[in-house]
Amino acid sequence: MEGPVARRARRPPHGRRGRGVRRAAPARAPVIGSIGRLDAIKAYDVMIEAFATLRAAWKEEPKPVLVLVGDGPEGGRLAALIERHGLRDAARLTGWRKDVDRLYDLFDLFTLSSWSEGTSLGLLEAMSSGVCPIVTAVGGSPAVLGEELRHRLVGPGDAAALAAAWRGALCHADQRRTDGATARARVQQAFGLRTMVAAYERIYTGED
């Protein structure tokens, strides 16, 4: 029996597109996505500040869009921040969606700006879908990315660094795709069903 991350890791990436969300983005616009509870510890305000910086410096068309999937106590404040930066048509708060697994195929980048994290299921699912991650170096995220993807980590609370990391990834498509494939392989290797079963066996037999 497989969990959702293991099943997704076996699925060919970019096979489906999220309905509704794609219509909100201009054709071929790069999509930066994040999925999680809209809580202060997730620092979505920093993410929106970084996105405003990215958009202001982006000269090409179409410009990137930001899709935040989730709900929580920060929703109203984040909506106001989006309005304040004039990003109503560029940043979308979708609320909770039942088709979250379809949305990873929409994203060119998956991002987290958290002050603190455990092991993010959203990050694991995005990586297993072959999406290049750019996340803050907190909690379990560095271990999830591993040495192979440590260059995709940024410091928490640094909107300028996050914007620069996004721009670097979006402007270098070949490396972004390579890192997406690396992310997918890493989830299969480090977090797949066989690996997790073996880890539990070592715990129960006292080998770990």
PDB file of C-alpha atoms in Angstrom:
ATOM      1  CA  MET A   1       0.000   0.000   0.000  1.00  0.00           C
ATOM      2  CA  GLU A   2       1.416   3.373  -1.019  1.00  0.00           C
ATOM      3  CA  GLY A   3       0.944   6.856   0.367  1.00  0.00           C
ATOM      4  CA  PRO A   4       0.160   9.866  -1.832  1.00  0.00           C
ATOM      5  CA  VAL A   5       3.778  11.000  -2.070  1.00  0.00           C
ATOM      6  CA  ALA A   6       4.968   7.582  -3.240  1.00  0.00           C
ATOM      7  CA  ARG A   7       2.196   7.360  -5.834  1.00  0.00           C
ATOM      8  CA  ARG A   8       2.957  10.830  -7.110  1.00  0.00           C
ATOM      9  CA  ALA A   9       6.659  10.037  -7.410  1.00  0.00           C
ATOM     10  CA  ARG A  10       5.788   7.278  -9.883  1.00  0.00           C
ATOM     11  CA  ARG A  11       3.533   9.531 -11.966  1.00  0.00           C
ATOM     12  CA  PRO A  12       5.073  11.266 -14.987  1.00  0.00           C
ATOM     13  CA  PRO A  13       5.473  14.974 -14.131  1.00  0.00           C
ATOM     14  CA  HIS A  14       3.470  17.755 -15.770  1.00  0.00           C
ATOM     15  CA  GLY A  15       0.687  15.436 -16.865  1.00  0.00           C
ATOM     16  CA  ARG A  16      -2.241  17.555 -15.678  1.00  0.00           C
ATOM     17  CA  ARG A  17      -3.082  21.195 -15.146  1.00  0.00           C
ATOM     18  CA  GLY A  18      -5.081  22.751 -12.342  1.00  0.00           C
ATOM     19  CA  ARG A  19      -8.422  23.955 -13.605  1.00  0.00           C
ATOM     20  CA  GLY A  20      -9.327  27.528 -12.775  1.00  0.00           C
ATOM     21  CA  VAL A  21      -5.888  28.514 -11.537  1.00  0.00           C
ATOM     22  CA  ARG A  22      -4.341  28.319 -15.004  1.00  0.00           C
ATOM     23  CA  ARG A  23      -7.033  30.653 -16.332  1.00  0.00           C
ATOM     24  CA  ALA A  24      -5.845  33.267 -13.833  1.00  0.00           C
ATOM     25  CA  ALA A  25      -2.338  33.265 -15.319  1.00  0.00           C
ATOM     26  CA  PRO A  26      -1.435  34.796 -18.688  1.00  0.00           C
ATOM     27  CA  ALA A  27      -0.399  32.291 -21.337  1.00  0.00           C
ATOM     28  CA  ARG A  28       3.110  30.950 -20.652  1.00  0.00           C
ATOM     29  CA  ALA A  29       3.534  33.129 -17.569  1.00  0.00           C
ATOM     30  CA  PRO A  30       5.923  31.562 -15.049  1.00  0.00           C
ATOM     31  CA  VAL A  31       4.004  30.321 -12.014  1.00  0.00           C
ATOM     32  CA  ILE A  32       5.423  30.393  -8.494  1.00  0.00           C
ATOM     33  CA  GLY A  33       3.262  28.316  -6.184  1.00  0.00           C
ATOM     34  CA  SER A  34       2.932  27.562  -2.501  1.00  0.00           C
ATOM     35  CA  ILE A  35       0.516  25.342  -0.607  1.00  0.00           C
ATOM     36  CA  GLY A  36      -0.109  25.515   3.125  1.00  0.00           C
ATOM     37  CA  ARG A  37      -1.975  27.089   6.003  1.00  0.00           C
ATOM     38  CA  LEU A  38      -2.036  30.886   5.924  1.00  0.00           C
ATOM     39  CA  ASP A  39      -0.429  31.335   9.310  1.00  0.00           C
ATOM     40  CA  ALA A  40       2.069  33.916  10.557  1.00  0.00           C
ATOM     41  CA  ILE A  41       4.793  31.300  11.021  1.00  0.00           C
ATOM     42  CA  LYS A  42       4.679  30.610   7.276  1.00  0.00           C
ATOM     43  CA  ALA A  43       5.782  34.212   6.577  1.00  0.00           C
ATOM     44  CA  TYR A  44       3.605  34.655   3.508  1.00  0.00           C
ATOM     45  CA  ASP A  45       3.966  38.391   4.040  1.00  0.00           C
ATOM     46  CA  VAL A  46       7.678  37.988   3.289  1.00  0.00           C
ATOM     47  CA  MET A  47       6.769  35.942   0.216  1.00  0.00           C
ATOM     48  CA  ILE A  48       4.468  38.676  -1.072  1.00  0.00           C
ATOM     49  CA  GLU A  49       7.150  41.315  -0.447  1.00  0.00           C
ATOM     50  CA  ALA A  50       9.604  39.170  -2.400  1.00  0.00           C
ATOM     51  CA  PHE A  51       7.090  38.753  -5.209  1.00  0.00           C
ATOM     52  CA  ALA A  52       6.549  42.516  -5.414  1.00  0.00           C
ATOM     53  CA  THR A  53      10.330  42.934  -5.707  1.00  0.00           C
ATOM     54  CA  LEU A  54      10.524  40.288  -8.436  1.00  0.00           C
ATOM     55  CA  ARG A  55       7.688  41.808 -10.456  1.00  0.00           C
ATOM     56  CA  ALA A  56       9.127  45.319 -10.211  1.00  0.00           C
ATOM     57  CA  ALA A  57      12.472  44.163 -11.606  1.00  0.00           C
ATOM     58  CA  TRP A  58      11.054  41.804 -14.266  1.00  0.00           C
ATOM     59  CA  LYS A  59      11.212  43.477 -17.678  1.00  0.00           C
ATOM     60  CA  GLU A  60      10.107  40.608 -19.892  1.00  0.00           C
ATOM     61  CA  GLU A  61       6.528  39.672 -20.724  1.00  0.00           C
ATOM     62  CA  PRO A  62       4.624  37.848 -19.476  1.00  0.00           C
ATOM     63  CA  LYS A  63       5.604  38.515 -15.885  1.00  0.00           C
ATOM     64  CA  PRO A  64       5.515  35.780 -13.224  1.00  0.00           C
ATOM     65  CA  VAL A  65       2.388  35.090 -11.201  1.00  0.00           C
ATOM     66  CA  LEU A  66       2.064  33.851  -7.626  1.00  0.00           C
ATOM     67  CA  VAL A  67      -0.505  31.257  -6.539  1.00  0.00           C
ATOM     68  CA  LEU A  68      -1.044  30.671  -2.815  1.00  0.00           C
ATOM     69  CA  VAL A  69      -3.230  27.676  -2.008  1.00  0.00           C
ATOM     70  CA  GLY A  70      -4.636  27.377   1.492  1.00  0.00           C
ATOM     71  CA  ASP A  71      -6.616  29.187   4.148  1.00  0.00           C
ATOM     72  CA  GLY A  72      -6.021  30.451   7.650  1.00  0.00           C
ATOM     73  CA  PRO A  73      -5.994  33.431  10.010  1.00  0.00           C
ATOM     74  CA  GLU A  74      -3.584  35.478   7.870  1.00  0.00           C
ATOM     75  CA  GLY A  75      -5.809  35.370   4.775  1.00  0.00           C
ATOM     76  CA  GLY A  76      -7.340  38.823   5.182  1.00  0.00           C
ATOM     77  CA  ARG A  77      -4.039  40.506   5.978  1.00  0.00           C
ATOM     78  CA  LEU A  78      -2.333  38.871   3.009  1.00  0.00           C
ATOM     79  CA  ALA A  79      -5.147  39.916   0.672  1.00  0.00           C
ATOM     80  CA  ALA A  80      -4.713  43.501   1.879  1.00  0.00           C
ATOM     81  CA  LEU A  81      -0.954  43.287   1.341  1.00  0.00           C
ATOM     82  CA  ILE A  82      -1.501  42.051  -2.209  1.00  0.00           C
ATOM     83  CA  GLU A  83      -3.790  45.020  -2.852  1.00  0.00           C
ATOM     84  CA  ARG A  84      -1.302  47.442  -1.310  1.00  0.00           C
ATOM     85  CA  HIS A  85       1.395  46.290  -3.718  1.00  0.00           C
ATOM     86  CA  GLY A  86      -0.952  46.490  -6.713  1.00  0.00           C
ATOM     87  CA  LEU A  87      -0.691  42.738  -7.291  1.00  0.00           C
ATOM     88  CA  ARG A  88      -4.385  41.869  -7.526  1.00  0.00           C
ATOM     89  CA  ASP A  89      -3.994  40.493 -11.062  1.00  0.00           C
ATOM     90  CA  ALA A  90      -0.646  38.836 -10.376  1.00  0.00           C
ATOM     91  CA  ALA A  91      -1.043  37.097  -7.008  1.00  0.00           C
ATOM     92  CA  ARG A  92      -3.964  34.822  -6.234  1.00  0.00           C
ATOM     93  CA  LEU A  93      -5.210  33.417  -2.934  1.00  0.00           C
ATOM     94  CA  THR A  94      -7.234  30.353  -3.927  1.00  0.00           C
ATOM     95  CA  GLY A  95      -8.368  29.129  -0.505  1.00  0.00           C
ATOM     96  CA  TRP A  96      -8.403  25.404   0.159  1.00  0.00           C
ATOM     97  CA  ARG A  97      -8.873  23.179  -2.883  1.00  0.00           C
ATOM     98  CA  LYS A  98      -9.731  19.504  -3.175  1.00  0.00           C
ATOM     99  CA  ASP A  99      -7.621  19.126  -6.315  1.00  0.00           C
ATOM    100  CA  VAL A 100      -4.317  20.132  -4.720  1.00  0.00           C
ATOM    101  CA  ASP A 101      -2.499  17.248  -6.398  1.00  0.00           C
ATOM    102  CA  ARG A 102      -3.376  18.719  -9.800  1.00  0.00           C
ATOM    103  CA  LEU A 103      -1.840  22.068  -8.981  1.00  0.00           C
ATOM    104  CA  TYR A 104       1.754  20.931  -8.683  1.00  0.00           C
ATOM    105  CA  ASP A 105       1.790  20.364 -12.434  1.00  0.00           C
ATOM    106  CA  LEU A 106       0.895  24.038 -12.837  1.00  0.00           C
ATOM    107  CA  PHE A 107       3.888  25.333 -10.887  1.00  0.00           C
ATOM    108  CA  ASP A 108       7.261  26.219 -12.382  1.00  0.00           C
ATOM    109  CA  LEU A 109       8.578  26.712  -8.842  1.00  0.00           C
ATOM    110  CA  PHE A 110       7.345  25.583  -5.443  1.00  0.00           C
ATOM    111  CA  THR A 111       8.280  27.891  -2.600  1.00  0.00           C
ATOM    112  CA  LEU A 112       8.107  28.170   1.179  1.00  0.00           C
ATOM    113  CA  SER A 113       9.042  31.282   3.135  1.00  0.00           C
ATOM    114  CA  SER A 114       8.469  29.876   6.621  1.00  0.00           C
ATOM    115  CA  TRP A 115      10.132  30.991   9.820  1.00  0.00           C
ATOM    116  CA  SER A 116       9.822  27.396  11.011  1.00  0.00           C
ATOM    117  CA  GLU A 117       8.844  24.087   9.397  1.00  0.00           C
ATOM    118  CA  GLY A 118       8.628  20.429  10.237  1.00  0.00           C
ATOM    119  CA  THR A 119       8.827  18.161   7.229  1.00  0.00           C
ATOM    120  CA  SER A 120       6.481  19.843   4.774  1.00  0.00           C
ATOM    121  CA  LEU A 121       4.133  17.454   2.982  1.00  0.00           C
ATOM    122  CA  GLY A 122       3.541  20.138   0.361  1.00  0.00           C
ATOM    123  CA  LEU A 123       7.269  20.307  -0.328  1.00  0.00           C
ATOM    124  CA  LEU A 124       7.535  16.524  -0.625  1.00  0.00           C
ATOM    125  CA  GLU A 125       4.560  16.385  -2.985  1.00  0.00           C
ATOM    126  CA  ALA A 126       5.885  19.221  -5.149  1.00  0.00           C
ATOM    127  CA  MET A 127       9.315  17.613  -5.411  1.00  0.00           C
ATOM    128  CA  SER A 128       7.777  14.238  -6.224  1.00  0.00           C
ATOM    129  CA  SER A 129       5.942  15.965  -9.084  1.00  0.00           C
ATOM    130  CA  GLY A 130       9.248  17.241 -10.470  1.00  0.00           C
ATOM    131  CA  VAL A 131       8.822  20.868  -9.405  1.00  0.00           C
ATOM    132  CA  CYS A 132      11.973  22.820  -8.585  1.00  0.00           C
ATOM    133  CA  PRO A 133      11.844  23.913  -4.907  1.00  0.00           C
ATOM    134  CA  ILE A 134      12.996  27.216  -3.440  1.00  0.00           C
ATOM    135  CA  VAL A 135      12.450  27.223   0.312  1.00  0.00           C
ATOM    136  CA  THR A 136      13.806  28.736   3.496  1.00  0.00           C
ATOM    137  CA  ALA A 137      16.559  26.854   5.305  1.00  0.00           C
ATOM    138  CA  VAL A 138      14.524  26.041   8.412  1.00  0.00           C
ATOM    139  CA  GLY A 139      13.249  22.927  10.163  1.00  0.00           C
ATOM    140  CA  GLY A 140      13.197  19.801   8.044  1.00  0.00           C
ATOM    141  CA  SER A 141      13.474  21.528   4.670  1.00  0.00           C
ATOM    142  CA  PRO A 142      17.293  21.349   4.315  1.00  0.00           C
ATOM    143  CA  ALA A 143      17.156  17.597   4.995  1.00  0.00           C
ATOM    144  CA  VAL A 144      14.399  17.152   2.424  1.00  0.00           C
ATOM    145  CA  LEU A 145      16.382  18.979  -0.272  1.00  0.00           C
ATOM    146  CA  GLY A 146      19.662  17.298   0.621  1.00  0.00           C
ATOM    147  CA  GLU A 147      23.095  18.267  -0.599  1.00  0.00           C
ATOM    148  CA  GLU A 148      22.019  18.058  -4.233  1.00  0.00           C
ATOM    149  CA  LEU A 149      19.581  20.948  -3.884  1.00  0.00           C
ATOM    150  CA  ARG A 150      21.062  23.004  -1.067  1.00  0.00           C
ATOM    151  CA  HIS A 151      21.638  25.871  -3.536  1.00  0.00           C
ATOM    152  CA  ARG A 152      17.838  26.262  -3.599  1.00  0.00           C
ATOM    153  CA  LEU A 153      17.721  27.249   0.089  1.00  0.00           C
ATOM    154  CA  VAL A 154      17.429  30.858   1.277  1.00  0.00           C
ATOM    155  CA  GLY A 155      17.516  32.442   4.707  1.00  0.00           C
ATOM    156  CA  PRO A 156      14.207  33.125   6.489  1.00  0.00           C
ATOM    157  CA  GLY A 157      12.877  36.674   6.515  1.00  0.00           C
ATOM    158  CA  ASP A 158      15.000  37.790   3.552  1.00  0.00           C
ATOM    159  CA  ALA A 159      12.584  38.963   0.850  1.00  0.00           C
ATOM    160  CA  ALA A 160      15.396  40.218  -1.402  1.00  0.00           C
ATOM    161  CA  ALA A 161      17.188  36.864  -1.320  1.00  0.00           C
ATOM    162  CA  LEU A 162      13.961  35.000  -2.033  1.00  0.00           C
ATOM    163  CA  ALA A 163      13.185  37.246  -5.011  1.00  0.00           C
ATOM    164  CA  ALA A 164      16.722  36.769  -6.350  1.00  0.00           C
ATOM    165  CA  ALA A 165      16.472  32.987  -5.963  1.00  0.00           C
ATOM    166  CA  TRP A 166      13.192  32.920  -7.881  1.00  0.00           C
ATOM    167  CA  ARG A 167      14.590  35.081 -10.655  1.00  0.00           C
ATOM    168  CA  GLY A 168      17.695  32.929 -10.980  1.00  0.00           C
ATOM    169  CA  ALA A 169      15.599  29.791 -11.301  1.00  0.00           C
ATOM    170  CA  LEU A 170      13.068  31.278 -13.717  1.00  0.00           C
ATOM    171  CA  CYS A 171      15.769  32.754 -15.959  1.00  0.00           C
ATOM    172  CA  HIS A 172      17.681  29.472 -16.226  1.00  0.00           C
ATOM    173  CA  ALA A 173      15.091  26.978 -17.408  1.00  0.00           C
ATOM    174  CA  ASP A 174      17.505  24.114 -18.115  1.00  0.00           C
ATOM    175  CA  GLN A 175      18.921  24.174 -14.592  1.00  0.00           C
ATOM    176  CA  ARG A 176      15.432  24.538 -13.155  1.00  0.00           C
ATOM    177  CA  ARG A 177      14.260  21.446 -15.025  1.00  0.00           C
ATOM    178  CA  THR A 178      17.371  19.563 -13.952  1.00  0.00           C
ATOM    179  CA  ASP A 179      16.719  20.471 -10.339  1.00  0.00           C
ATOM    180  CA  GLY A 180      13.092  19.432 -10.709  1.00  0.00           C
ATOM    181  CA  ALA A 181      14.216  16.008 -11.917  1.00  0.00           C
ATOM    182  CA  THR A 182      16.726  15.839  -9.064  1.00  0.00           C
ATOM    183  CA  ALA A 183      13.971  16.723  -6.597  1.00  0.00           C
ATOM    184  CA  ARG A 184      11.760  13.964  -7.947  1.00  0.00           C
ATOM    185  CA  ALA A 185      14.548  11.383  -7.753  1.00  0.00           C
ATOM    186  CA  ARG A 186      15.426  12.469  -4.227  1.00  0.00           C
ATOM    187  CA  VAL A 187      11.891  11.928  -2.954  1.00  0.00           C
ATOM    188  CA  GLN A 188      11.799   8.497  -4.579  1.00  0.00           C
ATOM    189  CA  GLN A 189      15.125   7.560  -3.017  1.00  0.00           C
ATOM    190  CA  ALA A 190      14.902   9.154   0.426  1.00  0.00           C
ATOM    191  CA  PHE A 191      11.165   9.201   1.137  1.00  0.00           C
ATOM    192  CA  GLY A 192       9.737   6.346  -0.941  1.00  0.00           C
ATOM    193  CA  LEU A 193       7.801   3.467   0.599  1.00  0.00           C
ATOM    194  CA  ARG A 194      10.709   1.010   0.639  1.00  0.00           C
ATOM    195  CA  THR A 195      13.014   3.523   2.292  1.00  0.00           C
ATOM    196  CA  MET A 196      10.469   4.364   4.986  1.00  0.00           C
ATOM    197  CA  VAL A 197       9.684   0.687   5.680  1.00  0.00           C
ATOM    198  CA  ALA A 198      13.394  -0.086   5.980  1.00  0.00           C
ATOM    199  CA  ALA A 199      13.826   2.818   8.406  1.00  0.00           C
ATOM    200  CA  TYR A 200      10.998   1.563  10.613  1.00  0.00           C
ATOM    201  CA  GLU A 201      12.414  -1.965  10.520  1.00  0.00           C
ATOM    202  CA  ARG A 202      15.756  -0.657  11.778  1.00  0.00           C
ATOM    203  CA  ILE A 203      13.994   1.146  14.627  1.00  0.00           C
ATOM    204  CA  TYR A 204      11.973  -1.900  15.681  1.00  0.00           C
ATOM    205  CA  THR A 205      14.948  -4.258  15.477  1.00  0.00           C
ATOM    206  CA  GLY A 206      17.195  -1.887  17.394  1.00  0.00           C
ATOM    207  CA  GLU A 207      19.601  -1.397  14.509  1.00  0.00           C
ATOM    208  CA  ASP A 208      19.130   2.370  14.447  1.00  0.00           C
TER     209      ASP A 208
END
